[in-house]
Amino acid sequence: MLDRKAVYFVGYASGIAGSDSGSGDGPAVLKNSSILAKLNKKGLAYHWEGLIKSTNQSASILDKITEQCTKLAQSVEGLCRQHKFFMVFGGDHSCAIGTWSGARSALDAEDELGLIWIDAHMDSHTPETTPTGNIHGMPLASLLGYGDAKLTHIMKAYPTLKPENICLIGVRSYEDGEAELLKKLNVRIFFMDEVKERGMEVVMKEALSIVKKHTSHFGVTLDIDAIDPADAPATGVVESNGIPGKDIYKAVKMLAHEDRLIGFEIAEFDPHKDKNHMTEKLISNLITLVTLGETYD
Ligand SMILES: [Mn+2]
């Protein structure tokens, strides 16, 4: 198991893939956070690898995202190859294209990567099905090999993920086109109704068995909007009726002893919408839960 007493943070400081760009400031707020600064006292040493953002002002949004995701993928790949436990902080959820392309790239060609996608949305649109054109609605489709070739081919392995090795948790808002794609691919979706009915721990256990079955390693990506806005208000596309904060804690705590977990990602944190640093504190707790198995406060 990777040493998680030392973790490596990478920030994806961009919100250009969504209609609300506030999430682009998320990583900088976390980097300067006095709340996160106290993690050291818990026995957790963390290092910031940097904040990634496109430097090409005149490029199209697609090209900027391609550039950012390529840089992020290279950073994550490097950390994985050095057997370092990484955490990526968005930024909008287009970061996932870079993060998981990079993690996949660090594995051997014959290995497979699993991924648990915790989100209120499916993020599985293609340029053909999207009603908004926003790329933060497309990262999972891209990772599965559907969408613009620039995004599906960030690194060499194509597709990055296979549908049988992933699952979604917490979904409650989506459009037909993306739902059809995931249904066609037979992707397991734990909709919010099922999470409520069976409980988050039961669902998480089943999710872990899916992503570990045919893979050497797996990751987890958490969109803040999966969590109930009463416990995590700081996100761009708020959806009511989400996963309670205490249940997210239980689920993430289960990851602390998963030795094949390669890294963890938190996306769509918009600090401008936080209330009394509530979401920032929740993120601090998630960091210590996934690494040390206990909450920070
Ligand atoms: Mn998302």
Short mmCIF file of C-alpha atoms and ligand atoms in Angstrom, two decimals:
data_model
loop_
_atom_site.label_atom_id
_atom_site.label_comp_id
_atom_site.label_asym_id
_atom_site.label_seq_id
_atom_site.Cartn_x
_atom_site.Cartn_y
_atom_site.Cartn_z
CA MET A 1 0.00 0.00 0.00
CA LEU A 2 1.20 3.50 -0.84
CA ASP A 3 2.31 5.55 2.14
CA ARG A 4 -0.56 7.95 2.78
CA LYS A 5 1.06 9.88 5.61
CA ALA A 6 2.62 11.90 2.81
CA VAL A 7 0.22 13.00 0.10
CA TYR A 8 0.78 15.00 -3.04
CA PHE A 9 -1.76 17.65 -4.02
CA VAL A 10 -2.25 18.87 -7.55
CA GLY A 11 -4.59 21.79 -8.25
CA TYR A 12 -6.51 22.18 -11.51
CA ALA A 13 -7.16 25.90 -11.25
CA SER A 14 -9.71 26.30 -13.98
CA GLY A 15 -13.47 26.61 -14.20
CA ILE A 16 -13.73 27.25 -17.94
CA ALA A 17 -15.47 23.94 -18.75
CA GLY A 18 -18.63 24.96 -16.89
CA SER A 19 -20.97 27.92 -17.00
CA ASP A 20 -19.89 29.03 -13.51
CA SER A 21 -16.14 29.71 -13.47
CA GLY A 22 -15.88 30.16 -9.67
CA SER A 23 -14.52 26.64 -9.19
CA GLY A 24 -11.31 27.79 -10.88
CA ASP A 25 -10.43 29.51 -7.58
CA GLY A 26 -10.98 26.34 -5.52
CA PRO A 27 -7.38 25.05 -5.55
CA ALA A 28 -5.86 28.43 -4.61
CA VAL A 29 -8.26 28.77 -1.67
CA LEU A 30 -7.33 25.28 -0.48
CA LYS A 31 -3.63 26.01 -0.96
CA ASN A 32 -3.90 29.08 1.29
CA SER A 33 -6.40 27.53 3.69
CA SER A 34 -5.65 27.90 7.40
CA ILE A 35 -7.95 24.93 7.94
CA LEU A 36 -5.88 22.67 5.70
CA ALA A 37 -2.69 24.02 7.26
CA LYS A 38 -3.64 22.22 10.47
CA LEU A 39 -3.56 18.82 8.76
CA ASN A 40 0.13 18.57 9.67
CA LYS A 41 -0.81 18.38 13.33
CA LYS A 42 -2.83 15.30 12.50
CA GLY A 43 0.34 13.64 11.28
CA LEU A 44 -0.29 14.21 7.61
CA ALA A 45 2.46 15.74 5.52
CA TYR A 46 1.17 17.21 2.30
CA HIS A 47 2.99 18.75 -0.61
CA TRP A 48 1.56 20.97 -3.33
CA GLU A 49 2.83 19.99 -6.76
CA GLY A 50 1.42 23.19 -8.22
CA LEU A 51 -1.67 24.78 -9.71
CA ILE A 52 -2.33 23.88 -13.31
CA LYS A 53 -3.98 26.27 -15.73
CA SER A 54 -3.80 26.93 -19.46
CA THR A 55 -1.26 29.59 -20.40
CA ASN A 56 -2.54 30.07 -23.94
CA GLN A 57 -4.89 33.05 -23.66
CA SER A 58 -6.03 33.03 -27.28
CA ALA A 59 -6.79 29.30 -27.56
CA SER A 60 -10.32 27.89 -27.78
CA ILE A 61 -11.91 26.44 -24.64
CA LEU A 62 -11.41 22.95 -26.05
CA ASP A 63 -7.73 23.59 -26.67
CA LYS A 64 -7.22 25.15 -23.25
CA ILE A 65 -8.82 22.15 -21.58
CA THR A 66 -6.71 19.81 -23.69
CA GLU A 67 -3.57 21.69 -22.60
CA GLN A 68 -4.57 21.70 -18.91
CA CYS A 69 -5.56 18.06 -18.89
CA THR A 70 -2.32 17.04 -20.60
CA LYS A 71 -0.27 18.87 -17.97
CA LEU A 72 -2.38 17.36 -15.19
CA ALA A 73 -2.07 13.88 -16.69
CA GLN A 74 1.71 14.20 -16.84
CA SER A 75 1.87 15.36 -13.23
CA VAL A 76 -0.36 12.53 -11.99
CA GLU A 77 1.48 9.95 -14.08
CA GLY A 78 4.77 11.08 -12.57
CA LEU A 79 3.44 10.80 -9.03
CA CYS A 80 2.01 7.33 -9.67
CA ARG A 81 5.28 6.12 -11.17
CA GLN A 82 7.05 7.29 -7.99
CA HIS A 83 4.45 5.39 -5.93
CA LYS A 84 3.16 8.57 -4.34
CA PHE A 85 -0.46 8.92 -3.26
CA PHE A 86 -2.01 11.85 -5.13
CA MET A 87 -5.03 14.04 -4.58
CA VAL A 88 -6.31 16.31 -7.32
CA PHE A 89 -8.42 19.37 -6.52
CA GLY A 90 -10.56 21.04 -9.16
CA GLY A 91 -11.58 23.22 -10.65
CA ASP A 92 -14.42 22.04 -12.78
CA HIS A 93 -14.83 18.31 -13.37
CA SER A 94 -13.02 18.36 -16.73
CA CYS A 95 -9.97 17.74 -14.50
CA ALA A 96 -11.01 14.07 -14.39
CA ILE A 97 -9.97 13.66 -18.03
CA GLY A 98 -6.40 14.61 -17.11
CA THR A 99 -6.23 12.90 -13.73
CA TRP A 100 -7.39 9.47 -14.78
CA SER A 101 -5.64 9.52 -18.17
CA GLY A 102 -2.43 10.14 -16.21
CA ALA A 103 -3.11 7.43 -13.62
CA ARG A 104 -3.99 4.90 -16.35
CA SER A 105 -0.84 5.79 -18.20
CA ALA A 106 1.33 4.88 -15.20
CA LEU A 107 -0.03 1.31 -15.21
CA ASP A 108 1.22 -1.50 -17.40
CA ALA A 109 -0.53 -1.82 -20.76
CA GLU A 110 -2.19 -5.12 -19.80
CA ASP A 111 -3.53 -3.71 -16.52
CA GLU A 112 -6.84 -1.89 -16.17
CA LEU A 113 -7.90 1.07 -14.02
CA GLY A 114 -11.19 1.14 -12.12
CA LEU A 115 -13.01 4.34 -11.14
CA ILE A 116 -15.82 5.23 -8.75
CA TRP A 117 -17.55 8.41 -9.95
CA ILE A 118 -19.55 10.12 -7.16
CA ASP A 119 -21.68 12.88 -8.68
CA ALA A 120 -25.21 14.29 -8.88
CA HIS A 121 -24.77 14.18 -12.66
CA MET A 122 -23.58 11.64 -15.21
CA ASP A 123 -20.96 13.84 -16.92
CA SER A 124 -21.35 11.54 -19.92
CA HIS A 125 -22.38 13.83 -22.75
CA THR A 126 -20.64 13.93 -26.11
CA PRO A 127 -20.48 16.97 -28.38
CA GLU A 128 -23.50 15.43 -30.17
CA THR A 129 -25.75 15.06 -27.12
CA THR A 130 -24.81 18.03 -24.91
CA PRO A 131 -27.53 20.67 -24.48
CA THR A 132 -25.06 23.30 -23.18
CA GLY A 133 -21.76 22.55 -24.93
CA ASN A 134 -20.04 22.64 -21.51
CA ILE A 135 -17.11 20.23 -21.38
CA HIS A 136 -17.54 19.64 -17.62
CA GLY A 137 -20.60 17.61 -18.68
CA MET A 138 -18.42 15.31 -20.81
CA PRO A 139 -15.43 13.97 -18.84
CA LEU A 140 -16.70 10.47 -18.15
CA ALA A 141 -17.72 9.94 -21.79
CA SER A 142 -14.27 11.13 -22.84
CA LEU A 143 -12.55 8.68 -20.51
CA LEU A 144 -14.70 5.89 -21.94
CA GLY A 145 -13.55 6.86 -25.45
CA TYR A 146 -16.54 8.93 -26.64
CA GLY A 147 -16.22 12.56 -27.67
CA ASP A 148 -13.64 14.85 -29.21
CA ALA A 149 -10.44 12.99 -30.09
CA LYS A 150 -8.36 15.66 -28.34
CA LEU A 151 -9.96 14.71 -25.02
CA THR A 152 -10.22 10.95 -25.57
CA HIS A 153 -6.51 10.74 -26.46
CA ILE A 154 -4.84 12.84 -23.74
CA MET A 155 -2.37 10.01 -23.15
CA LYS A 156 -1.56 6.85 -25.13
CA ALA A 157 -4.02 4.32 -23.71
CA TYR A 158 -7.38 4.37 -25.49
CA PRO A 159 -9.94 4.20 -24.13
CA THR A 160 -8.69 5.16 -20.66
CA LEU A 161 -11.47 3.27 -18.87
CA LYS A 162 -13.63 0.28 -19.72
CA PRO A 163 -17.33 0.46 -18.81
CA GLU A 164 -17.28 -2.73 -16.74
CA ASN A 165 -14.61 -1.23 -14.45
CA ILE A 166 -16.47 1.90 -13.42
CA CYS A 167 -19.64 2.88 -11.59
CA LEU A 168 -21.49 6.05 -10.62
CA ILE A 169 -22.97 6.91 -7.21
CA GLY A 170 -25.45 9.63 -6.23
CA VAL A 171 -26.88 10.49 -9.67
CA ARG A 172 -30.15 12.46 -9.64
CA SER A 173 -30.00 14.94 -12.52
CA TYR A 174 -29.24 13.98 -16.12
CA GLU A 175 -30.31 14.18 -19.75
CA ASP A 176 -31.45 11.43 -22.10
CA GLY A 177 -28.43 11.39 -24.42
CA GLU A 178 -25.89 10.67 -21.70
CA ALA A 179 -28.17 8.18 -19.96
CA GLU A 180 -28.53 6.30 -23.25
CA LEU A 181 -24.76 6.10 -23.69
CA LEU A 182 -24.20 4.67 -20.20
CA LYS A 183 -27.09 2.26 -20.62
CA LYS A 184 -25.72 1.05 -23.95
CA LEU A 185 -22.35 0.47 -22.27
CA ASN A 186 -24.01 -1.33 -19.36
CA VAL A 187 -22.41 0.95 -16.76
CA ARG A 188 -23.64 0.37 -13.19
CA ILE A 189 -25.30 3.50 -11.80
CA PHE A 190 -26.31 3.76 -8.15
CA PHE A 191 -28.97 6.45 -8.47
CA MET A 192 -29.74 8.56 -5.40
CA ASP A 193 -32.95 6.59 -4.76
CA GLU A 194 -30.96 3.37 -4.43
CA VAL A 195 -28.36 5.06 -2.20
CA LYS A 196 -31.16 6.20 0.14
CA GLU A 197 -32.87 2.84 0.11
CA ARG A 198 -29.82 0.61 0.67
CA GLY A 199 -27.52 3.01 2.55
CA MET A 200 -24.21 4.52 1.45
CA GLU A 201 -22.01 1.86 3.08
CA VAL A 202 -23.75 -1.04 1.32
CA VAL A 203 -23.59 0.82 -1.99
CA MET A 204 -19.92 1.69 -1.51
CA LYS A 205 -19.08 -1.92 -0.76
CA GLU A 206 -20.73 -3.03 -3.98
CA ALA A 207 -19.06 -0.20 -5.90
CA LEU A 208 -15.65 -1.30 -4.63
CA SER A 209 -16.25 -4.85 -5.77
CA ILE A 210 -17.09 -3.59 -9.29
CA VAL A 211 -14.04 -1.35 -9.70
CA LYS A 212 -11.64 -3.94 -8.26
CA LYS A 213 -12.90 -7.02 -10.09
CA HIS A 214 -10.88 -6.81 -13.35
CA THR A 215 -8.36 -4.10 -12.45
CA SER A 216 -4.94 -3.69 -10.85
CA HIS A 217 -5.75 -0.28 -9.32
CA PHE A 218 -8.69 2.06 -8.96
CA GLY A 219 -9.43 5.70 -8.19
CA VAL A 220 -12.28 7.77 -6.83
CA THR A 221 -13.53 11.08 -8.16
CA LEU A 222 -15.94 13.10 -6.05
CA ASP A 223 -17.96 15.99 -7.42
CA ILE A 224 -18.94 18.25 -4.51
CA ASP A 225 -22.46 18.47 -6.00
CA ALA A 226 -23.03 14.79 -5.11
CA ILE A 227 -23.20 15.86 -1.46
CA ASP A 228 -26.36 17.44 -0.08
CA PRO A 229 -26.14 21.23 -0.41
CA ALA A 230 -27.07 21.56 3.28
CA ASP A 231 -23.65 20.05 4.11
CA ALA A 232 -21.62 21.23 1.09
CA PRO A 233 -23.09 24.40 -0.43
CA ALA A 234 -19.94 25.49 -2.29
CA THR A 235 -20.51 24.19 -5.81
CA GLY A 236 -21.64 25.55 -9.16
CA VAL A 237 -24.58 23.32 -10.11
CA VAL A 238 -26.50 22.74 -6.87
CA GLU A 239 -28.80 19.69 -6.77
CA SER A 240 -30.97 19.09 -3.73
CA ASN A 241 -31.62 15.69 -2.16
CA GLY A 242 -27.97 14.63 -2.16
CA ILE A 243 -25.74 12.34 -0.11
CA PRO A 244 -25.59 13.60 3.50
CA GLY A 245 -22.13 14.76 4.63
CA LYS A 246 -21.97 12.08 7.34
CA ASP A 247 -22.60 9.38 4.73
CA ILE A 248 -19.85 10.70 2.47
CA TYR A 249 -17.53 10.49 5.49
CA LYS A 250 -18.46 6.84 6.04
CA ALA A 251 -17.87 6.04 2.37
CA VAL A 252 -14.49 7.79 2.19
CA LYS A 253 -13.37 6.23 5.46
CA MET A 254 -13.87 2.84 3.81
CA LEU A 255 -11.18 3.82 1.30
CA ALA A 256 -8.50 4.37 3.94
CA HIS A 257 -7.53 0.70 3.97
CA GLU A 258 -8.00 -0.05 0.27
CA ASP A 259 -4.45 -0.84 -0.79
CA ARG A 260 -5.20 -0.63 -4.53
CA LEU A 261 -6.55 2.93 -4.35
CA ILE A 262 -4.16 4.93 -6.54
CA GLY A 263 -5.46 8.45 -5.84
CA PHE A 264 -8.46 10.60 -5.01
CA GLU A 265 -9.99 13.61 -6.73
CA ILE A 266 -12.37 16.33 -5.54
CA ALA A 267 -13.97 18.56 -8.19
CA GLU A 268 -16.36 21.50 -8.53
CA PHE A 269 -15.48 23.21 -5.23
CA ASP A 270 -16.53 26.85 -5.73
CA PRO A 271 -15.21 28.74 -2.69
CA HIS A 272 -17.28 31.84 -3.55
CA LYS A 273 -20.41 29.91 -2.63
CA ASP A 274 -19.19 28.49 0.68
CA LYS A 275 -20.94 29.32 3.95
CA ASN A 276 -18.74 29.75 7.04
CA HIS A 277 -16.04 27.59 5.43
CA MET A 278 -18.41 24.62 5.75
CA THR A 279 -17.35 22.94 2.49
CA GLU A 280 -13.68 23.75 3.09
CA LYS A 281 -13.89 21.94 6.44
CA LEU A 282 -15.67 19.02 4.82
CA ILE A 283 -12.85 18.76 2.27
CA SER A 284 -10.29 18.76 5.12
CA ASN A 285 -12.15 15.88 6.69
CA LEU A 286 -12.21 13.98 3.41
CA ILE A 287 -8.43 14.41 3.10
CA THR A 288 -7.74 12.91 6.53
CA LEU A 289 -10.38 10.22 6.09
CA VAL A 290 -8.89 8.87 2.86
CA THR A 291 -5.34 9.03 4.19
CA LEU A 292 -5.51 8.42 7.94
CA GLY A 293 -9.01 6.95 8.27
CA GLU A 294 -10.25 9.61 10.68
CA THR A 295 -11.90 13.00 10.49
CA TYR A 296 -9.88 16.12 11.01
CA ASP A 297 -12.10 17.82 13.58
MN MN B 1 -19.28 16.19 -12.21
#
